[in-house]
Amino acid sequence: MSLLTLKNRRERGFFDGQFLIAMPGMEDRNFARAVIYICAHSDAGAMGFVINRPQSLTFADVLQHLDMIKPEDSIVLPKRAREFPIQTGGPVESGRGFVLHSDDYASDSSIPVSDDICLTATLDIVRAISKGDGPTRATMLLGYSSWAAGQLESEVVNNGWLTCPANEDLIFDRSLDDKYERALAGMGVTAAMLSAEAGHA
């Protein structure tokens, strides 16, 4: 599923607003121990963002890449902009940035993905954040994750993912190292329990 499909959708699918939590046996290295927030799901497929993968780039690096500031200007960015989190959202279009954010900021290009969360993929939000403005809660993700029609359903049936309602606090939580364990804990399970269960027929 593409961003265009997300923008043009009319109804929310079954996995919309859900977390996908990778089972311990996940073989795809892109998604090992991944927690994914699903933004759109329909008969056409699904798309979402990994929310627990660090990215080596800083927000200042992104601004320099976009020719919005010079390297020497990084130090004068507002504290909020200097500390703005950048994550790896998935393997698709990994050079493209998306900002997942609270709904207190909106532009003509913002797409609502839930009652409280929007997605914006244009420079206006980057400019706002660079000035210390923009949404109250936000994170930038480079790339996204997507599934073709029926693919996600098949992976869930084949025990590739656990699913549960998304937790907004966890989406924007900047502590990534233990987010996988905390997402599982929200379901009342641990990775050790899942590993043990996977060994039984």
PDB file of C-alpha atoms in Angstrom:
ATOM      1  CA  MET A   1       0.000   0.000   0.000  1.00  0.00           C
ATOM      2  CA  SER A   2       1.302   3.460  -0.899  1.00  0.00           C
ATOM      3  CA  LEU A   3       1.002   6.855   0.772  1.00  0.00           C
ATOM      4  CA  LEU A   4      -1.370   7.880  -2.033  1.00  0.00           C
ATOM      5  CA  THR A   5      -3.661   4.973  -1.155  1.00  0.00           C
ATOM      6  CA  LEU A   6      -3.574   6.078   2.472  1.00  0.00           C
ATOM      7  CA  LYS A   7      -4.575   9.614   1.521  1.00  0.00           C
ATOM      8  CA  ASN A   8      -7.460   8.449  -0.672  1.00  0.00           C
ATOM      9  CA  ARG A   9      -8.889   5.795   1.634  1.00  0.00           C
ATOM     10  CA  ARG A  10     -12.450   6.143   2.884  1.00  0.00           C
ATOM     11  CA  GLU A  11     -12.824   3.399   5.475  1.00  0.00           C
ATOM     12  CA  ARG A  12     -10.541   2.051   8.152  1.00  0.00           C
ATOM     13  CA  GLY A  13      -9.479  -1.569   7.964  1.00  0.00           C
ATOM     14  CA  PHE A  14      -9.234  -4.229  10.644  1.00  0.00           C
ATOM     15  CA  PHE A  15      -5.565  -3.568  11.482  1.00  0.00           C
ATOM     16  CA  ASP A  16      -5.809   0.245  11.371  1.00  0.00           C
ATOM     17  CA  GLY A  17      -4.553   1.745  14.616  1.00  0.00           C
ATOM     18  CA  GLN A  18      -3.040  -1.553  15.726  1.00  0.00           C
ATOM     19  CA  PHE A  19       0.449  -2.488  16.808  1.00  0.00           C
ATOM     20  CA  LEU A  20       2.178  -5.382  15.098  1.00  0.00           C
ATOM     21  CA  ILE A  21       4.704  -6.960  17.453  1.00  0.00           C
ATOM     22  CA  ALA A  22       7.147  -9.357  15.826  1.00  0.00           C
ATOM     23  CA  MET A  23       7.164 -12.891  17.164  1.00  0.00           C
ATOM     24  CA  PRO A  24      10.601 -14.107  18.381  1.00  0.00           C
ATOM     25  CA  GLY A  25      10.916 -16.372  15.337  1.00  0.00           C
ATOM     26  CA  MET A  26      10.648 -13.493  12.827  1.00  0.00           C
ATOM     27  CA  GLU A  27      13.159 -14.325  10.070  1.00  0.00           C
ATOM     28  CA  ASP A  28      13.080 -11.013   8.172  1.00  0.00           C
ATOM     29  CA  ARG A  29      15.910  -8.949   9.693  1.00  0.00           C
ATOM     30  CA  ASN A  30      14.065  -5.731   8.836  1.00  0.00           C
ATOM     31  CA  PHE A  31      11.397  -6.704  11.344  1.00  0.00           C
ATOM     32  CA  ALA A  32      13.160  -8.742  14.047  1.00  0.00           C
ATOM     33  CA  ARG A  33      11.926  -7.432  17.435  1.00  0.00           C
ATOM     34  CA  ALA A  34       9.954  -4.751  15.596  1.00  0.00           C
ATOM     35  CA  VAL A  35       6.971  -2.867  16.925  1.00  0.00           C
ATOM     36  CA  ILE A  36       4.991  -1.431  14.007  1.00  0.00           C
ATOM     37  CA  TYR A  37       2.183   1.092  14.106  1.00  0.00           C
ATOM     38  CA  ILE A  38      -0.277   0.330  11.300  1.00  0.00           C
ATOM     39  CA  CYS A  39      -1.586   3.519   9.705  1.00  0.00           C
ATOM     40  CA  ALA A  40      -3.742   1.981   6.998  1.00  0.00           C
ATOM     41  CA  HIS A  41      -5.172  -1.421   6.175  1.00  0.00           C
ATOM     42  CA  SER A  42      -7.601  -2.380   3.429  1.00  0.00           C
ATOM     43  CA  ASP A  43      -8.193  -5.017   0.771  1.00  0.00           C
ATOM     44  CA  ALA A  44      -5.386  -3.315  -1.173  1.00  0.00           C
ATOM     45  CA  GLY A  45      -2.773  -3.995   1.529  1.00  0.00           C
ATOM     46  CA  ALA A  46      -1.349  -2.267   4.573  1.00  0.00           C
ATOM     47  CA  MET A  47       1.249   0.340   5.541  1.00  0.00           C
ATOM     48  CA  GLY A  48       2.798   1.436   8.794  1.00  0.00           C
ATOM     49  CA  PHE A  49       5.967   2.460  10.591  1.00  0.00           C
ATOM     50  CA  VAL A  50       8.452   0.641  12.788  1.00  0.00           C
ATOM     51  CA  ILE A  51       8.552   2.708  15.988  1.00  0.00           C
ATOM     52  CA  ASN A  52      11.513   1.144  17.801  1.00  0.00           C
ATOM     53  CA  ARG A  53      14.402   1.387  15.320  1.00  0.00           C
ATOM     54  CA  PRO A  54      17.024   4.085  15.939  1.00  0.00           C
ATOM     55  CA  GLN A  55      18.431   6.135  13.091  1.00  0.00           C
ATOM     56  CA  SER A  56      21.975   7.482  13.095  1.00  0.00           C
ATOM     57  CA  LEU A  57      20.921  10.761  11.484  1.00  0.00           C
ATOM     58  CA  THR A  58      19.950  13.739  13.613  1.00  0.00           C
ATOM     59  CA  PHE A  59      17.294  16.312  12.797  1.00  0.00           C
ATOM     60  CA  ALA A  60      20.107  18.788  12.066  1.00  0.00           C
ATOM     61  CA  ASP A  61      21.523  16.281   9.530  1.00  0.00           C
ATOM     62  CA  VAL A  62      18.114  16.142   7.834  1.00  0.00           C
ATOM     63  CA  LEU A  63      17.890  19.935   7.680  1.00  0.00           C
ATOM     64  CA  GLN A  64      21.367  20.137   6.152  1.00  0.00           C
ATOM     65  CA  HIS A  65      20.501  17.450   3.608  1.00  0.00           C
ATOM     66  CA  LEU A  66      17.441  19.493   2.616  1.00  0.00           C
ATOM     67  CA  ASP A  67      19.587  22.641   2.351  1.00  0.00           C
ATOM     68  CA  MET A  68      17.463  24.294   5.037  1.00  0.00           C
ATOM     69  CA  ILE A  69      20.433  25.165   7.256  1.00  0.00           C
ATOM     70  CA  LYS A  70      24.221  25.289   6.999  1.00  0.00           C
ATOM     71  CA  PRO A  71      26.314  22.968   9.195  1.00  0.00           C
ATOM     72  CA  GLU A  72      27.431  25.830  11.425  1.00  0.00           C
ATOM     73  CA  ASP A  73      23.794  26.765  12.102  1.00  0.00           C
ATOM     74  CA  SER A  74      22.998  23.467  13.817  1.00  0.00           C
ATOM     75  CA  ILE A  75      24.029  24.813  17.209  1.00  0.00           C
ATOM     76  CA  VAL A  76      21.520  27.674  17.080  1.00  0.00           C
ATOM     77  CA  LEU A  77      18.524  25.415  16.473  1.00  0.00           C
ATOM     78  CA  PRO A  78      15.957  25.458  19.284  1.00  0.00           C
ATOM     79  CA  LYS A  79      16.574  22.723  21.873  1.00  0.00           C
ATOM     80  CA  ARG A  80      13.368  20.980  20.860  1.00  0.00           C
ATOM     81  CA  ALA A  81      14.575  20.782  17.243  1.00  0.00           C
ATOM     82  CA  ARG A  82      18.083  19.620  18.187  1.00  0.00           C
ATOM     83  CA  GLU A  83      16.583  16.765  20.214  1.00  0.00           C
ATOM     84  CA  PHE A  84      13.849  15.887  17.734  1.00  0.00           C
ATOM     85  CA  PRO A  85      13.851  12.083  17.239  1.00  0.00           C
ATOM     86  CA  ILE A  86      14.610  10.414  13.915  1.00  0.00           C
ATOM     87  CA  GLN A  87      13.838   6.719  13.488  1.00  0.00           C
ATOM     88  CA  THR A  88      13.895   4.066  10.782  1.00  0.00           C
ATOM     89  CA  GLY A  89      10.284   3.490   9.757  1.00  0.00           C
ATOM     90  CA  GLY A  90      10.844   0.595   7.390  1.00  0.00           C
ATOM     91  CA  PRO A  91      12.611  -0.631   4.258  1.00  0.00           C
ATOM     92  CA  VAL A  92      10.360   1.072   1.669  1.00  0.00           C
ATOM     93  CA  GLU A  93      11.516   4.498   0.382  1.00  0.00           C
ATOM     94  CA  SER A  94      14.105   4.611   3.154  1.00  0.00           C
ATOM     95  CA  GLY A  95      15.406   7.993   1.976  1.00  0.00           C
ATOM     96  CA  ARG A  96      12.037   9.671   2.408  1.00  0.00           C
ATOM     97  CA  GLY A  97      10.970  11.305   5.649  1.00  0.00           C
ATOM     98  CA  PHE A  98       7.546  11.088   7.298  1.00  0.00           C
ATOM     99  CA  VAL A  99       6.428  12.834  10.469  1.00  0.00           C
ATOM    100  CA  LEU A 100       3.953  10.992  12.646  1.00  0.00           C
ATOM    101  CA  HIS A 101       2.430  13.495  15.048  1.00  0.00           C
ATOM    102  CA  SER A 102      -0.368  14.591  17.364  1.00  0.00           C
ATOM    103  CA  ASP A 103      -3.362  16.283  15.752  1.00  0.00           C
ATOM    104  CA  ASP A 104      -2.625  19.735  17.215  1.00  0.00           C
ATOM    105  CA  TYR A 105      -0.710  20.485  14.007  1.00  0.00           C
ATOM    106  CA  ALA A 106      -2.229  20.173  10.541  1.00  0.00           C
ATOM    107  CA  SER A 107      -1.449  21.398   7.062  1.00  0.00           C
ATOM    108  CA  ASP A 108      -3.175  20.810   3.746  1.00  0.00           C
ATOM    109  CA  SER A 109      -0.963  17.755   3.271  1.00  0.00           C
ATOM    110  CA  SER A 110      -1.552  16.202   6.717  1.00  0.00           C
ATOM    111  CA  ILE A 111      -3.365  12.862   6.665  1.00  0.00           C
ATOM    112  CA  PRO A 112      -5.338  11.740   9.722  1.00  0.00           C
ATOM    113  CA  VAL A 113      -4.457   8.148  10.567  1.00  0.00           C
ATOM    114  CA  SER A 114      -6.509   7.927  13.780  1.00  0.00           C
ATOM    115  CA  ASP A 115      -8.681  10.180  15.903  1.00  0.00           C
ATOM    116  CA  ASP A 116      -5.579  11.682  17.540  1.00  0.00           C
ATOM    117  CA  ILE A 117      -2.639  11.039  15.188  1.00  0.00           C
ATOM    118  CA  CYS A 118      -1.746  12.490  11.793  1.00  0.00           C
ATOM    119  CA  LEU A 119       0.942  11.886   9.192  1.00  0.00           C
ATOM    120  CA  THR A 120       2.656  14.671   7.282  1.00  0.00           C
ATOM    121  CA  ALA A 121       5.342  14.088   4.659  1.00  0.00           C
ATOM    122  CA  THR A 122       6.012  17.613   3.394  1.00  0.00           C
ATOM    123  CA  LEU A 123       8.549  20.313   4.227  1.00  0.00           C
ATOM    124  CA  ASP A 124       6.089  22.598   6.017  1.00  0.00           C
ATOM    125  CA  ILE A 125       6.167  20.486   9.164  1.00  0.00           C
ATOM    126  CA  VAL A 126       9.964  20.204   9.006  1.00  0.00           C
ATOM    127  CA  ARG A 127      10.215  24.003   8.869  1.00  0.00           C
ATOM    128  CA  ALA A 128       7.818  24.360  11.792  1.00  0.00           C
ATOM    129  CA  ILE A 129       9.797  21.896  13.914  1.00  0.00           C
ATOM    130  CA  SER A 130      13.099  23.598  13.022  1.00  0.00           C
ATOM    131  CA  LYS A 131      11.714  26.827  14.524  1.00  0.00           C
ATOM    132  CA  GLY A 132      10.659  25.083  17.718  1.00  0.00           C
ATOM    133  CA  ASP A 133       7.022  25.015  16.651  1.00  0.00           C
ATOM    134  CA  GLY A 134       4.954  22.203  15.180  1.00  0.00           C
ATOM    135  CA  PRO A 135       3.037  19.437  16.947  1.00  0.00           C
ATOM    136  CA  THR A 136       3.291  18.736  20.665  1.00  0.00           C
ATOM    137  CA  ARG A 137       4.195  15.092  20.065  1.00  0.00           C
ATOM    138  CA  ALA A 138       5.991  13.890  16.965  1.00  0.00           C
ATOM    139  CA  THR A 139       8.694  11.701  15.515  1.00  0.00           C
ATOM    140  CA  MET A 140      10.284  11.588  12.070  1.00  0.00           C
ATOM    141  CA  LEU A 141      10.585   8.229  10.382  1.00  0.00           C
ATOM    142  CA  LEU A 142      12.752   7.495   7.367  1.00  0.00           C
ATOM    143  CA  GLY A 143      11.027   4.946   5.158  1.00  0.00           C
ATOM    144  CA  TYR A 144       7.930   2.908   5.865  1.00  0.00           C
ATOM    145  CA  SER A 145       6.694  -0.673   5.915  1.00  0.00           C
ATOM    146  CA  SER A 146       4.090  -2.018   3.519  1.00  0.00           C
ATOM    147  CA  TRP A 147       2.279  -5.220   2.630  1.00  0.00           C
ATOM    148  CA  ALA A 148       0.533  -6.269  -0.579  1.00  0.00           C
ATOM    149  CA  ALA A 149      -3.102  -7.356  -0.645  1.00  0.00           C
ATOM    150  CA  GLY A 150      -3.609 -10.260   1.760  1.00  0.00           C
ATOM    151  CA  GLN A 151       0.062 -10.410   2.763  1.00  0.00           C
ATOM    152  CA  LEU A 152      -0.284  -9.052   6.300  1.00  0.00           C
ATOM    153  CA  GLU A 153      -3.292 -11.249   7.032  1.00  0.00           C
ATOM    154  CA  SER A 154      -1.277 -14.275   5.910  1.00  0.00           C
ATOM    155  CA  GLU A 155       1.711 -13.327   8.099  1.00  0.00           C
ATOM    156  CA  VAL A 156      -0.528 -12.903  11.151  1.00  0.00           C
ATOM    157  CA  VAL A 157      -2.257 -16.259  10.542  1.00  0.00           C
ATOM    158  CA  ASN A 158       1.172 -17.900  10.191  1.00  0.00           C
ATOM    159  CA  ASN A 159       2.221 -16.638  13.628  1.00  0.00           C
ATOM    160  CA  GLY A 160       4.580 -13.928  12.395  1.00  0.00           C
ATOM    161  CA  TRP A 161       3.000 -11.122  14.406  1.00  0.00           C
ATOM    162  CA  LEU A 162       1.051 -10.424  17.537  1.00  0.00           C
ATOM    163  CA  THR A 163      -1.495  -7.615  17.231  1.00  0.00           C
ATOM    164  CA  CYS A 164      -3.029  -5.291  19.797  1.00  0.00           C
ATOM    165  CA  PRO A 165      -4.513  -1.781  19.908  1.00  0.00           C
ATOM    166  CA  ALA A 166      -1.818   0.897  19.558  1.00  0.00           C
ATOM    167  CA  ASN A 167      -0.734   2.890  22.593  1.00  0.00           C
ATOM    168  CA  GLU A 168      -0.137   6.548  21.700  1.00  0.00           C
ATOM    169  CA  ASP A 169       2.307   7.060  24.577  1.00  0.00           C
ATOM    170  CA  LEU A 170       4.414   4.172  23.296  1.00  0.00           C
ATOM    171  CA  ILE A 171       4.357   5.503  19.733  1.00  0.00           C
ATOM    172  CA  PHE A 172       6.003   8.773  20.767  1.00  0.00           C
ATOM    173  CA  ASP A 173       8.149   7.393  23.595  1.00  0.00           C
ATOM    174  CA  ARG A 174      11.780   8.190  22.806  1.00  0.00           C
ATOM    175  CA  SER A 175      13.205   5.263  24.769  1.00  0.00           C
ATOM    176  CA  LEU A 176      13.641   2.668  22.018  1.00  0.00           C
ATOM    177  CA  ASP A 177      15.847  -0.010  23.591  1.00  0.00           C
ATOM    178  CA  ASP A 178      13.092  -1.664  25.610  1.00  0.00           C
ATOM    179  CA  LYS A 179      10.044  -0.623  23.591  1.00  0.00           C
ATOM    180  CA  TYR A 180       9.634  -4.152  22.231  1.00  0.00           C
ATOM    181  CA  GLU A 181       9.476  -5.611  25.758  1.00  0.00           C
ATOM    182  CA  ARG A 182       7.096  -2.873  26.898  1.00  0.00           C
ATOM    183  CA  ALA A 183       4.787  -3.464  23.928  1.00  0.00           C
ATOM    184  CA  LEU A 184       4.660  -7.169  24.829  1.00  0.00           C
ATOM    185  CA  ALA A 185       4.131  -6.335  28.501  1.00  0.00           C
ATOM    186  CA  GLY A 186       1.107  -4.285  27.479  1.00  0.00           C
ATOM    187  CA  MET A 187      -0.369  -7.573  26.231  1.00  0.00           C
ATOM    188  CA  GLY A 188       0.604  -9.396  29.414  1.00  0.00           C
ATOM    189  CA  VAL A 189       3.313 -11.531  27.796  1.00  0.00           C
ATOM    190  CA  THR A 190       7.109 -11.681  27.566  1.00  0.00           C
ATOM    191  CA  ALA A 191       9.430 -12.715  24.743  1.00  0.00           C
ATOM    192  CA  ALA A 192      10.510 -15.754  26.824  1.00  0.00           C
ATOM    193  CA  MET A 193       6.902 -16.927  27.060  1.00  0.00           C
ATOM    194  CA  LEU A 194       6.465 -16.611  23.306  1.00  0.00           C
ATOM    195  CA  SER A 195       9.701 -18.499  22.577  1.00  0.00           C
ATOM    196  CA  ALA A 196       8.544 -21.338  24.792  1.00  0.00           C
ATOM    197  CA  GLU A 197       5.146 -21.459  23.121  1.00  0.00           C
ATOM    198  CA  ALA A 198       6.700 -21.448  19.654  1.00  0.00           C
ATOM    199  CA  GLY A 199       8.389 -24.760  20.453  1.00  0.00           C
ATOM    200  CA  HIS A 200       5.110 -26.613  20.880  1.00  0.00           C
ATOM    201  CA  ALA A 201       3.029 -28.079  18.070  1.00  0.00           C
TER     202      ALA A 201
END
